[in-house]
Structure formats: structure tokens, C-alpha cells
Amino acid sequence: MSTPVKKVPIHLQSAQNRLLIKNGKVVNEDDIVEEDVYIEDGIIKQLGRNLIIPGGTRVIDARGKLVIPGGIDPHTHFEFEFMNTTSVDDFYQGTKAAVAGGTTMIIDFVLVKKGESLLDSYYSYRQKADEKVCCDYALHVIISYWNDKVFDEMSILCSEHGVNSFKTFMAYSFMLNDSELYSAFEACKKLGAVAMVHAENGSIVFKNTEKLLAKGVTGPEGHELSRPEEVEAEAVNRACTIANQVDCPLYIVHVMSKSATIALAQARSRGVRVIGETLAAALGTDGSHCKNTCFQHSAGHVLSPPLRSDPMTPQYLMNSLAQNDLQLTGSDNCTFNKSQKEMGLNDFSKIPNGVNGVEDRMSVIWEKGVHSGLIDACRFVAITSTTAAKIFNLYPRKGCIALGSDADIVIWNPNKTRTISAKTHHQAVDFNIFEGMECHGVPEYVIVNGRVCVDDEQVKVVQGHGNYIECPVFPPFVYDIENASKLKPSDNGDANWVTQPTQKENDRKV
Ligand code: URP
Ligand code: ZN
Ligand code: ZN
Ligand code: ZN
């Protein structure tokens, strides 16, 4: 079967091809500049004040507002077949919600069932997603078993289909053992792909779950008890050790605890090249909700690794992002309705794991990071967009506002507030883990590939407007061979290789 061919979107042939954003402050990860942005045919064509532009161009006044790169969410699971059900946000509603919240690109995970073909699974995701996506997207592919054919298919995905990242699991039914992880990381290293890992000790989780259920602990509060921090930290340490043995840089998805963050820092201090992602969920709420007596509420907060009962966790993780001990944020959006969560009414281990976040990630991080005074707007851009673009080799096409970059732009009003609610969100799911949170920072306009898809807070997305984006292998940010010295941590324990911008934004060839 061949790769589906993308249709040319008809709606692009309109006056909306030209757009001028005037009077705003343009924020990139390294700078804030007062300049106007002129966009034509989905690309940033001019930057500066007093630009000469064609008549008939639509002008948006961004005075008093920030003009930022659209968010890139590197971790979503739309229509994910998981734990005997399917997540309810599909590629249409999931990307619509993403855009509504200021995210203009998502990277989802191709589920490959044990023994099935990686390529066939990839094709089936392309078929599901291409017609539905409201913004650009790329795909990671899950490695759920290991043999030589898996390597061959990984190689084809990298060379012919623009996949440059593979996720492995150390928990769940598709967990790999240490020797399989070793082979998978070795393969990633050989191909120049980004090795990603879900770090939890699945064997311990399984044993603990059996014990808890036998004791009669069946409710959602049993979820974290079965997978405490140490179980996450052990797996982080083991994954780092295995990756280091084959000299493969490693990306730890959803770092959820203080213990795991410390394990990651310790690995880095002994020279392991490791990137840590945390989630909007982990920054914006906590594990106390899993003890709520309302089942929809408690089960609605169940994901893995779990939200932690230590109430200091969100602040600790936010500080870690501020100090670059963690490098970026995703949502891990994987949503299930009340009726699906009720599959685990009498057994917490059957509650489908996953929460929302794709729509609210930007607002939650602005609130907890920038509004609280912990980080500035530049760091906000880095942890919500630029670093993801660099890791997955999309920079400077994505993740910055520069000449020649894709016009994926948000006009962000830091002075407006909104209150998050399942009643008003754009997601398919019937619950929101951030319910009632008041957030400063509202995406007033969201421009996706040059098209205004949120217009003065009115969501006007177009199904199929997004494109599949190919991610080339050997991202310089991850595989920076020439700057190998940067890969070593500095005296203060910071990993310089993740702090150094590889180049100034404005050097994209146009
Ligand atoms: O609970 C979670 N995180 N659900 C989504 C699947 C995964 O492990 O990322
Ligand atoms: Zn995971
Ligand atoms: Zn409730
Ligand atoms: Zn996930």
C-alpha cells in the first residue's frame, strides 16, 4: 500500500493568503522584538516596521499583545486504541481543540500492536489523520516488540516516510525487556532517530496491582499506590543506563515526579544525553484528585505515570523547566469519557489511562510559569514550541518567527483571562482536569499555515487544513556530532547540549 497523497486544500485560494500582524511584540526563544509580521501563502515573508505590502492585505492589530510561535505539542494520542477502548478526541476534534488553545502542530503516536507491521500501522494512521487534521502533524511510531524486521521497517519509515522518532514502553502489555530496549535504542542511534521511552517498571506495577486488589483496594486511589515515584525513577535510571551503553541520546516522555526528575539529573551529571518532557497535567493539577469520592472526578485524573500525591510536585516540575532540568512540555492528551473510565469501576487497573491537555497546555503553562513570575515569555516559547521543533528536526521551519518559517503564529493577550471548563472546551471528552482554573493569557488569534483559524477568539478551523510534516533524521539538536563537547554536563550539572541554541533563527534559506 502506498502513502496517501495529500489533497490541495481549496480554501487556501483566498484573500487570506496575505496577512499583516501590526504593532505587536514578536517573541522567540532568545529575543523579544517590536516588529510587524507579513505573511503570504502560509510563509513569513517580511519582518520589521513600516513594511511595504500589497493592497488588500488583511491587517490584524496586535498592539499590547505578544506574537509568538504556535505551540507544538509533541505528545498526543488521538483515536488511540488502548486498554480495550479508543480515546474520544479524534484527529479532527483533537486538532481543533489544539488550535483553539494556541497549538498549531501536534505529534501523535502510531500504535503498533505486537507482531503487526510498523509500516501498515503508519499507513493506517495517515489514512485516519490526513483528512481530519486542522493543523500540521507528524508521527512517532511505537515499538512494541523486537526482531530484525522491526529494524528494517524503522529504517524505511525514516528514509521514506519522515518518521524520526520511536517510542518504547517499560510498562503496559507492550513493554519491552532490557535486552529489547537495548536493541531498539541501538537501532535509533544507527538511524539517527530520537529514542523515546515511557519509564515505569511494569513488572513492579503488575505485582503491586495484584497485591492491592487482593487487599480490596479497588478504587482510583490504588492507581498511584501501584506505581509510586520510585517505580518511575528506577525506570528512568535504567533507561538512561541502557541508552548510554549504546551511546544513544534519549527522550523521556511524561516525567511526572520529583524522584524521576532527580534520576534524570543524576544520569545527566554522569554524561548521559537525556531530554525530559513533562506535561501540562503534571504542572496544572495533582494526585489529590484521585482520592475524590466522585468516581468520574477521581478516575478522570488517572494517567500513567500518575499525578503525584506530593503536593509540591507541580511547583517542583515548573522550577525544573525554568532551570532547564526539564526541557519541554507536552499534553499526552488521551481522553476517555465517563462511560469508558467506568470500565474500571471495580478495579483501578482497568480504568483507561489518560487525560486532556492539548487545548489548555499553553494557558496552564503561561499561568503557572509566566504569570507566576517564574519564567519569561522567551522561556515559555522554548518549552511550548521551539525545543520540540529542534528535537524533531523541524526548526527553523517551525518553532520560531523568522523569515521563511511557516506562518504558525499566535497573538497572545497576556492581560485577558479565561476560566477552563468542560462546558466550554472544544474537546470531545466530557471532563476537564483543569476545571475552574482561571488562566491569564488568551490566544486571541491563531494562524495556522497562514490561515486565521482563531479569529478574535472565534474558532474557525478547517478540517483537513493541516499537512503531514516529514521529520528528517539526525536532528542537530540531538545528534550534534561536531559539538560533541557540548554533550558533557558543565560543572554546575547543567547539560549544555540541551541549553545551546544550534543557530540563530533567521538563517533559514528562503
Ligand atoms: O496514561 C497515559 N499516559 N496514557 C497514554 C498512553 C501513554 O502511556 O502515554
Ligand atoms: Zn506513556
Ligand atoms: Zn467531581
Ligand atoms: Zn502518551
Short mmCIF file of C-alpha atoms and ligand atoms in Angstrom, two decimals:
data_model
loop_
_atom_site.label_atom_id
_atom_site.label_comp_id
_atom_site.label_asym_id
_atom_site.label_seq_id
_atom_site.Cartn_x
_atom_site.Cartn_y
_atom_site.Cartn_z
CA MET A 1 0.00 0.00 0.00
CA SER A 2 1.36 3.42 -0.87
CA THR A 3 1.37 6.56 1.26
CA PRO A 4 -1.89 8.51 0.90
CA VAL A 5 -1.49 11.64 -1.20
CA LYS A 6 -2.43 14.95 0.42
CA LYS A 7 -5.15 16.89 -1.34
CA VAL A 8 -4.51 20.56 -2.07
CA PRO A 9 -6.83 22.49 0.24
CA ILE A 10 -9.15 24.66 -1.87
CA HIS A 11 -9.80 27.14 0.94
CA LEU A 12 -6.18 28.34 0.72
CA GLN A 13 -7.02 30.08 -2.54
CA SER A 14 -8.49 33.17 -0.92
CA ALA A 15 -7.72 36.71 0.15
CA GLN A 16 -6.49 35.18 3.38
CA ASN A 17 -3.26 34.36 1.55
CA ARG A 18 -1.93 37.74 2.70
CA LEU A 19 -1.86 38.89 6.27
CA LEU A 20 -0.08 41.62 8.22
CA ILE A 21 0.24 41.45 12.00
CA LYS A 22 0.97 45.01 13.13
CA ASN A 23 2.25 46.68 16.29
CA GLY A 24 2.91 43.52 18.30
CA LYS A 25 5.95 42.27 20.17
CA VAL A 26 7.45 39.23 18.46
CA VAL A 27 8.72 36.67 20.94
CA ASN A 28 11.24 34.00 20.04
CA GLU A 29 13.11 31.78 22.49
CA ASP A 30 16.10 34.14 22.51
CA ASP A 31 14.62 37.60 21.93
CA ILE A 32 11.62 39.93 22.01
CA VAL A 33 11.45 42.43 19.14
CA GLU A 34 8.85 45.06 18.30
CA GLU A 35 8.12 44.30 14.66
CA ASP A 36 5.34 43.59 12.20
CA VAL A 37 4.94 40.23 10.51
CA TYR A 38 3.89 39.91 6.87
CA ILE A 39 2.62 36.52 5.74
CA GLU A 40 1.94 35.31 2.22
CA ASP A 41 0.84 31.82 1.14
CA GLY A 42 1.44 30.38 4.58
CA ILE A 43 5.02 31.61 4.93
CA ILE A 44 6.54 34.53 6.87
CA LYS A 45 7.78 36.81 4.10
CA GLN A 46 8.72 40.07 5.86
CA LEU A 47 9.59 41.21 9.39
CA GLY A 48 10.10 44.80 10.58
CA ARG A 49 8.27 48.11 10.94
CA ASN A 50 6.94 50.19 8.02
CA LEU A 51 6.82 47.23 5.66
CA ILE A 52 5.74 47.75 2.07
CA ILE A 53 2.94 45.30 1.42
CA PRO A 54 0.39 44.66 -1.36
CA GLY A 55 -3.03 46.36 -1.20
CA GLY A 56 -5.93 44.26 0.01
CA THR A 57 -3.88 42.57 2.68
CA ARG A 58 -5.78 41.83 5.88
CA VAL A 59 -4.28 43.68 8.86
CA ILE A 60 -4.55 42.47 12.46
CA ASP A 61 -3.59 44.95 15.15
CA ALA A 62 -1.54 43.25 17.88
CA ARG A 63 -0.81 46.36 19.96
CA GLY A 64 -0.20 45.43 23.59
CA LYS A 65 -0.04 41.76 22.68
CA LEU A 66 2.64 39.17 22.09
CA VAL A 67 3.18 37.50 18.74
CA ILE A 68 4.52 34.02 19.49
CA PRO A 69 5.29 30.84 17.56
CA GLY A 70 2.31 28.48 17.63
CA GLY A 71 2.61 25.77 20.23
CA ILE A 72 3.98 22.38 19.23
CA ASP A 73 2.55 19.55 21.30
CA PRO A 74 4.97 16.62 20.90
CA HIS A 75 2.73 14.14 22.71
CA THR A 76 -0.90 13.37 21.79
CA HIS A 77 -2.92 10.17 21.41
CA PHE A 78 -5.90 10.86 19.16
CA GLU A 79 -8.28 7.93 18.43
CA PHE A 80 -5.83 5.74 20.34
CA GLU A 81 -6.88 2.09 20.74
CA PHE A 82 -5.81 1.48 24.29
CA MET A 83 -6.91 -0.58 27.30
CA ASN A 84 -9.83 -2.14 25.37
CA THR A 85 -11.29 1.15 24.18
CA THR A 86 -10.49 4.15 21.93
CA SER A 87 -9.70 7.69 23.06
CA VAL A 88 -12.55 10.06 22.21
CA ASP A 89 -10.67 13.03 20.79
CA ASP A 90 -10.10 12.07 17.17
CA PHE A 91 -7.76 13.80 14.74
CA TYR A 92 -10.45 16.37 13.91
CA GLN A 93 -11.66 17.30 17.35
CA GLY A 94 -8.21 16.88 18.90
CA THR A 95 -6.52 19.23 16.46
CA LYS A 96 -9.46 21.65 16.60
CA ALA A 97 -9.00 21.84 20.38
CA ALA A 98 -5.24 22.21 19.90
CA VAL A 99 -5.73 25.22 17.61
CA ALA A 100 -8.37 26.75 19.90
CA GLY A 101 -5.72 26.76 22.65
CA GLY A 102 -2.84 28.14 20.57
CA THR A 103 -1.16 24.92 19.45
CA THR A 104 -0.51 24.76 15.71
CA MET A 105 1.23 21.41 15.40
CA ILE A 106 0.90 18.09 17.19
CA ILE A 107 2.95 14.91 17.08
CA ASP A 108 0.93 11.76 17.68
CA PHE A 109 1.97 8.15 18.28
CA VAL A 110 1.32 5.34 15.80
CA LEU A 111 0.19 2.34 17.81
CA VAL A 112 1.80 -0.85 16.52
CA LYS A 113 0.18 -3.92 18.05
CA LYS A 114 2.51 -6.79 18.96
CA GLY A 115 3.64 -8.66 15.85
CA GLU A 116 1.98 -6.21 13.42
CA SER A 117 3.76 -4.30 10.67
CA LEU A 118 5.11 -0.85 11.58
CA LEU A 119 4.54 0.32 8.01
CA ASP A 120 0.94 -0.87 7.83
CA SER A 121 0.22 0.77 11.18
CA TYR A 122 1.78 4.00 9.92
CA TYR A 123 -0.31 3.92 6.71
CA SER A 124 -3.45 3.38 8.69
CA TYR A 125 -2.67 6.40 10.88
CA ARG A 126 -2.02 8.52 7.78
CA GLN A 127 -5.36 7.43 6.41
CA LYS A 128 -7.16 8.30 9.65
CA ALA A 129 -5.42 11.62 10.19
CA ASP A 130 -4.77 13.24 6.80
CA GLU A 131 -8.38 14.11 6.05
CA LYS A 132 -9.18 15.27 9.56
CA VAL A 133 -6.33 17.38 10.89
CA CYS A 134 -6.94 21.10 11.38
CA CYS A 135 -3.22 21.79 11.87
CA ASP A 136 0.06 20.24 10.80
CA TYR A 137 1.08 16.97 12.38
CA ALA A 138 3.87 14.43 12.48
CA LEU A 139 4.06 10.89 13.81
CA HIS A 140 6.20 8.97 16.27
CA VAL A 141 5.97 5.18 15.90
CA ILE A 142 5.66 2.82 18.89
CA ILE A 143 8.00 -0.19 19.12
CA SER A 144 6.00 -2.85 20.99
CA TYR A 145 8.12 -5.93 20.16
CA TRP A 146 11.52 -6.60 18.70
CA ASN A 147 13.00 -8.55 15.79
CA ASP A 148 15.10 -7.85 12.69
CA LYS A 149 12.02 -6.97 10.61
CA VAL A 150 11.23 -4.19 13.08
CA PHE A 151 14.62 -2.65 12.36
CA ASP A 152 14.05 -2.91 8.59
CA GLU A 153 10.68 -1.17 8.91
CA MET A 154 12.12 1.52 11.18
CA SER A 155 14.71 2.16 8.52
CA ILE A 156 12.06 2.53 5.79
CA LEU A 157 9.96 4.81 7.99
CA CYS A 158 12.98 7.05 8.49
CA SER A 159 14.18 7.12 4.91
CA GLU A 160 10.86 7.21 3.05
CA HIS A 161 8.16 8.48 5.41
CA GLY A 162 9.64 11.26 7.50
CA VAL A 163 9.42 9.43 10.82
CA ASN A 164 12.39 10.30 13.03
CA SER A 165 11.26 9.13 16.47
CA PHE A 166 10.22 5.87 18.10
CA LYS A 167 8.56 5.35 21.46
CA THR A 168 9.26 2.34 23.65
CA PHE A 169 7.39 1.32 26.80
CA MET A 170 8.76 -0.14 30.03
CA ALA A 171 5.21 -0.74 31.30
CA TYR A 172 1.81 -1.93 29.96
CA SER A 173 1.23 -5.05 27.90
CA PHE A 174 3.53 -3.77 25.14
CA MET A 175 6.53 -3.22 27.43
CA LEU A 176 9.97 -4.20 26.19
CA ASN A 177 12.51 -6.02 28.35
CA ASP A 178 16.01 -4.59 28.87
CA SER A 179 17.55 -6.51 26.01
CA GLU A 180 14.79 -5.37 23.62
CA LEU A 181 15.22 -1.78 24.80
CA TYR A 182 18.94 -2.13 24.15
CA SER A 183 18.26 -3.25 20.58
CA ALA A 184 15.64 -0.55 19.98
CA PHE A 185 17.93 2.23 21.26
CA GLU A 186 20.82 0.83 19.23
CA ALA A 187 18.59 0.93 16.14
CA CYS A 188 17.60 4.56 16.83
CA LYS A 189 21.24 5.51 17.19
CA LYS A 190 22.10 3.81 13.89
CA LEU A 191 19.25 5.55 12.06
CA GLY A 192 19.69 8.96 13.69
CA ALA A 193 16.20 8.76 15.18
CA VAL A 194 15.02 10.08 18.53
CA ALA A 195 14.58 7.24 21.05
CA MET A 196 11.64 7.93 23.37
CA VAL A 197 10.69 5.94 26.42
CA HIS A 198 7.75 5.61 28.82
CA ALA A 199 9.70 4.97 32.01
CA GLU A 200 7.93 2.90 34.66
CA ASN A 201 8.89 -0.54 35.96
CA GLY A 202 6.00 -2.57 34.51
CA SER A 203 6.82 -5.76 36.45
CA ILE A 204 6.64 -3.97 39.79
CA VAL A 205 3.39 -2.23 38.77
CA PHE A 206 1.90 -5.61 37.91
CA LYS A 207 2.90 -7.22 41.24
CA ASN A 208 1.73 -4.21 43.28
CA THR A 209 -1.60 -4.16 41.44
CA GLU A 210 -2.24 -7.84 42.25
CA LYS A 211 -1.47 -7.21 45.93
CA LEU A 212 -3.63 -4.08 46.21
CA LEU A 213 -6.64 -5.70 44.51
CA ALA A 214 -6.29 -8.78 46.77
CA LYS A 215 -6.36 -6.45 49.79
CA GLY A 216 -9.56 -4.86 48.48
CA VAL A 217 -8.05 -1.60 47.25
CA THR A 218 -10.02 -1.30 44.02
CA GLY A 219 -10.73 2.44 43.60
CA PRO A 220 -8.75 5.07 41.64
CA GLU A 221 -6.67 5.83 44.75
CA GLY A 222 -4.98 2.44 44.13
CA HIS A 223 -3.52 3.70 40.85
CA GLU A 224 -0.66 5.73 42.31
CA LEU A 225 -0.14 3.19 45.12
CA SER A 226 0.60 0.59 42.44
CA ARG A 227 3.17 2.82 40.69
CA PRO A 228 4.87 5.12 43.24
CA GLU A 229 7.60 7.63 42.40
CA GLU A 230 10.42 5.18 42.99
CA VAL A 231 8.97 2.87 40.33
CA GLU A 232 9.15 5.74 37.83
CA ALA A 233 12.63 6.84 38.98
CA GLU A 234 14.06 3.30 38.73
CA ALA A 235 12.89 3.04 35.15
CA VAL A 236 14.29 6.48 34.26
CA ASN A 237 17.66 5.42 35.65
CA ARG A 238 17.58 2.05 33.86
CA ALA A 239 16.51 3.55 30.53
CA CYS A 240 19.31 6.13 30.79
CA THR A 241 21.83 3.39 31.55
CA ILE A 242 20.73 1.25 28.61
CA ALA A 243 20.74 4.22 26.21
CA ASN A 244 24.17 5.26 27.41
CA GLN A 245 25.54 1.78 26.82
CA VAL A 246 24.71 2.11 23.13
CA ASP A 247 25.57 5.83 23.07
CA CYS A 248 22.03 6.80 22.08
CA PRO A 249 20.50 10.13 23.14
CA LEU A 250 17.24 9.53 24.98
CA TYR A 251 13.93 11.41 25.33
CA ILE A 252 11.95 10.55 28.47
CA VAL A 253 8.25 11.24 27.87
CA HIS A 254 5.96 12.45 30.65
CA VAL A 255 8.33 12.93 33.60
CA MET A 256 5.76 13.14 36.40
CA SER A 257 7.65 13.19 39.69
CA LYS A 258 10.38 14.81 41.70
CA SER A 259 12.14 11.42 42.04
CA ALA A 260 12.15 10.87 38.28
CA THR A 261 13.47 14.41 37.65
CA ILE A 262 16.29 13.78 40.13
CA ALA A 263 17.12 10.44 38.47
CA LEU A 264 17.28 12.25 35.14
CA ALA A 265 19.60 14.96 36.53
CA GLN A 266 21.85 12.32 38.07
CA ALA A 267 22.08 10.47 34.77
CA ARG A 268 22.93 13.72 33.02
CA SER A 269 25.63 14.52 35.56
CA ARG A 270 27.39 11.29 34.60
CA GLY A 271 27.27 12.21 30.92
CA VAL A 272 24.05 10.59 29.71
CA ARG A 273 22.41 12.61 26.94
CA VAL A 274 18.82 12.78 28.06
CA ILE A 275 15.89 15.10 27.36
CA GLY A 276 12.98 15.33 29.81
CA GLU A 277 9.39 16.19 28.83
CA THR A 278 6.73 16.95 31.40
CA LEU A 279 3.01 17.50 30.97
CA ALA A 280 0.50 20.30 31.40
CA ALA A 281 -1.38 17.86 33.65
CA ALA A 282 1.59 17.50 35.99
CA LEU A 283 2.03 21.29 36.18
CA GLY A 284 -1.62 22.27 36.49
CA THR A 285 -3.10 19.69 38.86
CA ASP A 286 -2.04 16.95 41.29
CA GLY A 287 -2.75 13.46 42.59
CA SER A 288 -5.02 14.53 45.44
CA HIS A 289 -7.90 14.42 42.91
CA CYS A 290 -7.53 10.64 42.57
CA LYS A 291 -8.87 10.37 46.13
CA ASN A 292 -12.06 12.31 45.33
CA THR A 293 -15.21 10.33 46.22
CA CYS A 294 -16.81 11.14 42.86
CA PHE A 295 -15.66 8.33 40.53
CA GLN A 296 -15.78 10.45 37.37
CA HIS A 297 -13.59 13.01 39.08
CA SER A 298 -11.01 10.59 40.52
CA ALA A 299 -10.89 8.26 37.51
CA GLY A 300 -10.81 11.33 35.26
CA HIS A 301 -7.39 12.15 36.74
CA VAL A 302 -5.89 8.68 36.13
CA LEU A 303 -2.94 8.57 33.76
CA SER A 304 0.46 6.91 33.85
CA PRO A 305 2.87 7.70 35.34
CA PRO A 306 0.34 9.07 37.83
CA LEU A 307 -0.24 12.58 39.08
CA ARG A 308 1.67 12.58 42.35
CA SER A 309 0.21 12.87 45.83
CA ASP A 310 3.17 15.01 46.93
CA PRO A 311 1.56 18.48 46.68
CA MET A 312 4.94 20.11 45.91
CA THR A 313 5.25 18.21 42.62
CA PRO A 314 3.73 20.78 40.19
CA GLN A 315 5.94 23.57 41.56
CA TYR A 316 9.00 21.31 41.50
CA LEU A 317 8.42 20.38 37.87
CA MET A 318 7.80 24.02 36.89
CA ASN A 319 11.07 25.02 38.61
CA SER A 320 12.82 22.22 36.74
CA LEU A 321 11.53 23.61 33.43
CA ALA A 322 12.71 27.08 34.46
CA GLN A 323 16.21 25.75 35.20
CA ASN A 324 16.35 23.55 32.11
CA ASP A 325 16.48 20.37 34.19
CA LEU A 326 13.42 19.53 32.10
CA GLN A 327 13.37 20.75 28.52
CA LEU A 328 9.85 20.80 27.16
CA THR A 329 6.17 20.17 27.68
CA GLY A 330 3.51 18.05 26.02
CA SER A 331 -0.07 17.20 26.88
CA ASP A 332 -0.20 13.39 26.49
CA ASN A 333 -3.79 14.13 25.52
CA CYS A 334 -5.51 10.73 25.66
CA THR A 335 -9.11 11.25 26.64
CA PHE A 336 -11.84 8.89 27.76
CA ASN A 337 -15.44 9.68 28.68
CA LYS A 338 -17.13 8.77 31.95
CA SER A 339 -18.61 5.57 30.49
CA GLN A 340 -15.15 4.45 29.39
CA LYS A 341 -13.50 5.31 32.70
CA GLU A 342 -16.26 3.20 34.33
CA MET A 343 -14.67 0.09 32.83
CA GLY A 344 -12.55 0.34 35.96
CA LEU A 345 -15.35 0.96 38.45
CA ASN A 346 -14.42 -2.13 40.49
CA ASP A 347 -10.76 -2.41 39.50
CA PHE A 348 -8.50 0.64 39.16
CA SER A 349 -6.16 -1.25 36.80
CA LYS A 350 -8.96 -1.32 34.21
CA ILE A 351 -9.53 2.46 34.19
CA PRO A 352 -8.34 3.60 30.74
CA ASN A 353 -5.27 5.74 31.39
CA GLY A 354 -5.22 9.27 30.08
CA VAL A 355 -6.30 12.89 30.50
CA ASN A 356 -6.90 16.05 28.46
CA GLY A 357 -4.40 18.85 27.90
CA VAL A 358 -4.00 19.56 24.19
CA GLU A 359 -6.29 22.62 24.37
CA ASP A 360 -5.21 24.02 27.73
CA ARG A 361 -1.46 23.31 27.77
CA MET A 362 -0.46 26.79 26.62
CA SER A 363 -2.73 28.63 29.07
CA VAL A 364 -1.82 26.40 32.02
CA ILE A 365 1.91 26.84 31.42
CA TRP A 366 1.55 30.58 30.94
CA GLU A 367 -0.37 30.79 34.22
CA LYS A 368 1.97 28.57 36.26
CA GLY A 369 5.17 29.72 34.57
CA VAL A 370 4.95 33.28 33.28
CA HIS A 371 2.08 34.79 35.24
CA SER A 372 3.57 33.40 38.46
CA GLY A 373 6.84 35.18 37.60
CA LEU A 374 8.98 32.06 37.35
CA ILE A 375 9.85 32.23 33.64
CA ASP A 376 9.78 34.90 30.95
CA ALA A 377 7.93 34.83 27.64
CA CYS A 378 11.07 33.60 25.82
CA ARG A 379 11.37 30.53 28.02
CA PHE A 380 7.63 29.97 27.57
CA VAL A 381 8.16 29.87 23.81
CA ALA A 382 11.09 27.47 24.24
CA ILE A 383 9.23 24.95 26.42
CA THR A 384 5.97 25.04 24.45
CA SER A 385 7.32 25.21 20.88
CA THR A 386 10.96 25.84 19.94
CA THR A 387 12.61 22.96 21.76
CA ALA A 388 10.14 20.45 20.31
CA ALA A 389 10.86 21.84 16.83
CA LYS A 390 14.59 21.41 17.40
CA ILE A 391 14.36 17.92 18.85
CA PHE A 392 12.26 16.63 15.96
CA ASN A 393 14.32 18.50 13.36
CA LEU A 394 11.61 20.91 12.27
CA TYR A 395 13.45 24.06 13.26
CA PRO A 396 13.55 26.78 11.92
CA ARG A 397 10.60 25.86 9.69
CA LYS A 398 8.59 25.51 12.91
CA GLY A 399 9.12 26.79 16.45
CA CYS A 400 10.13 30.35 15.63
CA ILE A 401 9.00 33.53 13.94
CA ALA A 402 11.61 34.08 11.25
CA LEU A 403 11.81 34.83 7.55
CA GLY A 404 10.83 31.73 5.61
CA SER A 405 9.27 29.95 8.56
CA ASP A 406 5.76 28.51 8.37
CA ALA A 407 3.18 31.07 9.44
CA ASP A 408 2.08 29.16 12.56
CA ILE A 409 1.57 32.11 14.87
CA VAL A 410 -0.43 33.03 17.96
CA ILE A 411 -1.40 36.53 19.03
CA TRP A 412 -1.35 36.09 22.76
CA ASN A 413 -3.09 38.52 25.07
CA PRO A 414 -1.38 38.23 28.46
CA ASN A 415 -3.87 40.62 30.07
CA LYS A 416 -7.02 38.67 29.32
CA THR A 417 -8.20 35.77 31.43
CA ARG A 418 -10.33 32.73 30.77
CA THR A 419 -11.71 30.01 33.02
CA ILE A 420 -11.22 26.44 31.87
CA SER A 421 -14.29 24.22 31.79
CA ALA A 422 -15.51 21.04 30.12
CA LYS A 423 -18.67 23.04 29.33
CA THR A 424 -16.80 25.38 27.01
CA HIS A 425 -13.77 23.44 25.80
CA HIS A 426 -13.52 22.21 22.20
CA GLN A 427 -12.51 18.67 23.02
CA ALA A 428 -14.78 15.65 22.63
CA VAL A 429 -14.24 14.49 26.20
CA ASP A 430 -16.85 15.12 28.91
CA PHE A 431 -14.40 16.05 31.66
CA ASN A 432 -11.56 18.53 32.16
CA ILE A 433 -8.80 18.03 34.76
CA PHE A 434 -8.29 21.83 34.90
CA GLU A 435 -11.97 22.58 35.58
CA GLY A 436 -12.43 26.03 37.14
CA MET A 437 -8.80 27.15 36.72
CA GLU A 438 -8.57 30.84 35.88
CA CYS A 439 -5.75 31.43 33.40
CA HIS A 440 -4.20 34.69 32.32
CA GLY A 441 -3.10 34.54 28.73
CA VAL A 442 -5.60 34.01 25.95
CA PRO A 443 -4.86 33.10 22.30
CA GLU A 444 -6.91 35.81 20.57
CA TYR A 445 -5.78 34.91 17.06
CA VAL A 446 -4.28 31.61 15.96
CA ILE A 447 -2.79 31.46 12.49
CA VAL A 448 -2.19 28.01 11.04
CA ASN A 449 -0.19 27.86 7.81
CA GLY A 450 -1.13 31.50 7.17
CA ARG A 451 -4.85 31.00 7.73
CA VAL A 452 -6.62 32.72 10.63
CA CYS A 453 -8.14 29.73 12.46
CA VAL A 454 -8.95 31.54 15.69
CA ASP A 455 -10.20 34.99 14.80
CA ASP A 456 -10.73 37.34 17.76
CA GLU A 457 -11.33 34.25 19.93
CA GLN A 458 -13.77 32.71 17.43
CA VAL A 459 -12.64 29.23 16.42
CA LYS A 460 -12.80 28.82 12.64
CA VAL A 461 -10.78 25.71 11.91
CA VAL A 462 -10.96 23.78 8.66
CA GLN A 463 -10.91 20.00 8.65
CA GLY A 464 -8.03 18.71 6.52
CA HIS A 465 -6.21 22.07 6.55
CA GLY A 466 -3.18 20.53 8.24
CA ASN A 467 -0.39 18.69 6.48
CA TYR A 468 1.67 15.68 7.42
CA ILE A 469 5.15 17.01 8.15
CA GLU A 470 8.18 14.85 7.47
CA CYS A 471 10.84 14.94 10.18
CA PRO A 472 14.36 14.32 8.89
CA VAL A 473 16.74 12.06 10.82
CA PHE A 474 19.83 13.19 12.70
CA PRO A 475 18.40 16.35 14.30
CA PRO A 476 21.45 18.53 15.06
CA PHE A 477 19.96 19.43 18.45
CA VAL A 478 20.00 15.76 19.48
CA TYR A 479 22.85 14.33 17.38
CA ASP A 480 25.25 17.23 17.49
CA ILE A 481 28.31 15.30 16.41
CA GLU A 482 30.50 18.31 15.63
CA ASN A 483 29.86 19.82 19.02
CA ALA A 484 30.41 16.63 20.97
CA SER A 485 31.98 18.60 23.83
CA LYS A 486 28.61 20.24 24.40
CA LEU A 487 27.19 16.83 25.21
CA LYS A 488 29.00 16.77 28.54
CA PRO A 489 27.44 18.44 31.54
CA SER A 490 29.03 21.61 32.82
CA ASP A 491 30.42 21.97 36.38
CA ASN A 492 27.09 23.12 37.74
CA GLY A 493 25.40 19.99 36.47
CA ASP A 494 23.53 21.64 33.59
CA ALA A 495 23.63 19.71 30.36
CA ASN A 496 24.95 22.32 27.95
CA TRP A 497 23.97 20.28 24.95
CA VAL A 498 20.33 20.91 25.67
CA THR A 499 20.77 24.58 26.52
CA GLN A 500 22.72 25.71 23.45
CA PRO A 501 20.63 27.02 20.55
CA THR A 502 22.19 25.40 17.48
CA GLN A 503 21.89 28.55 15.35
CA LYS A 504 20.14 31.89 15.19
CA GLU A 505 16.61 31.71 13.93
CA ASN A 506 16.95 33.92 10.91
CA ASP A 507 19.16 31.67 8.84
CA ARG A 508 16.52 29.64 7.08
CA LYS A 509 17.04 29.69 3.33
CA VAL A 510 14.16 31.37 1.51
O1 URP B 1 -1.83 7.43 30.84
C1 URP B 1 -1.33 7.70 29.76
N1 URP B 1 -0.19 8.35 29.77
N2 URP B 1 -1.98 7.37 28.62
C2 URP B 1 -1.50 7.48 27.32
C3 URP B 1 -0.52 6.41 26.96
C4 URP B 1 0.86 6.74 27.43
O2 URP B 1 1.44 6.00 28.18
O3 URP B 1 1.42 7.76 27.03
ZN ZN B 2 3.44 6.80 28.00
ZN ZN B 3 -16.26 15.58 40.59
ZN ZN B 4 1.42 9.23 25.98
#
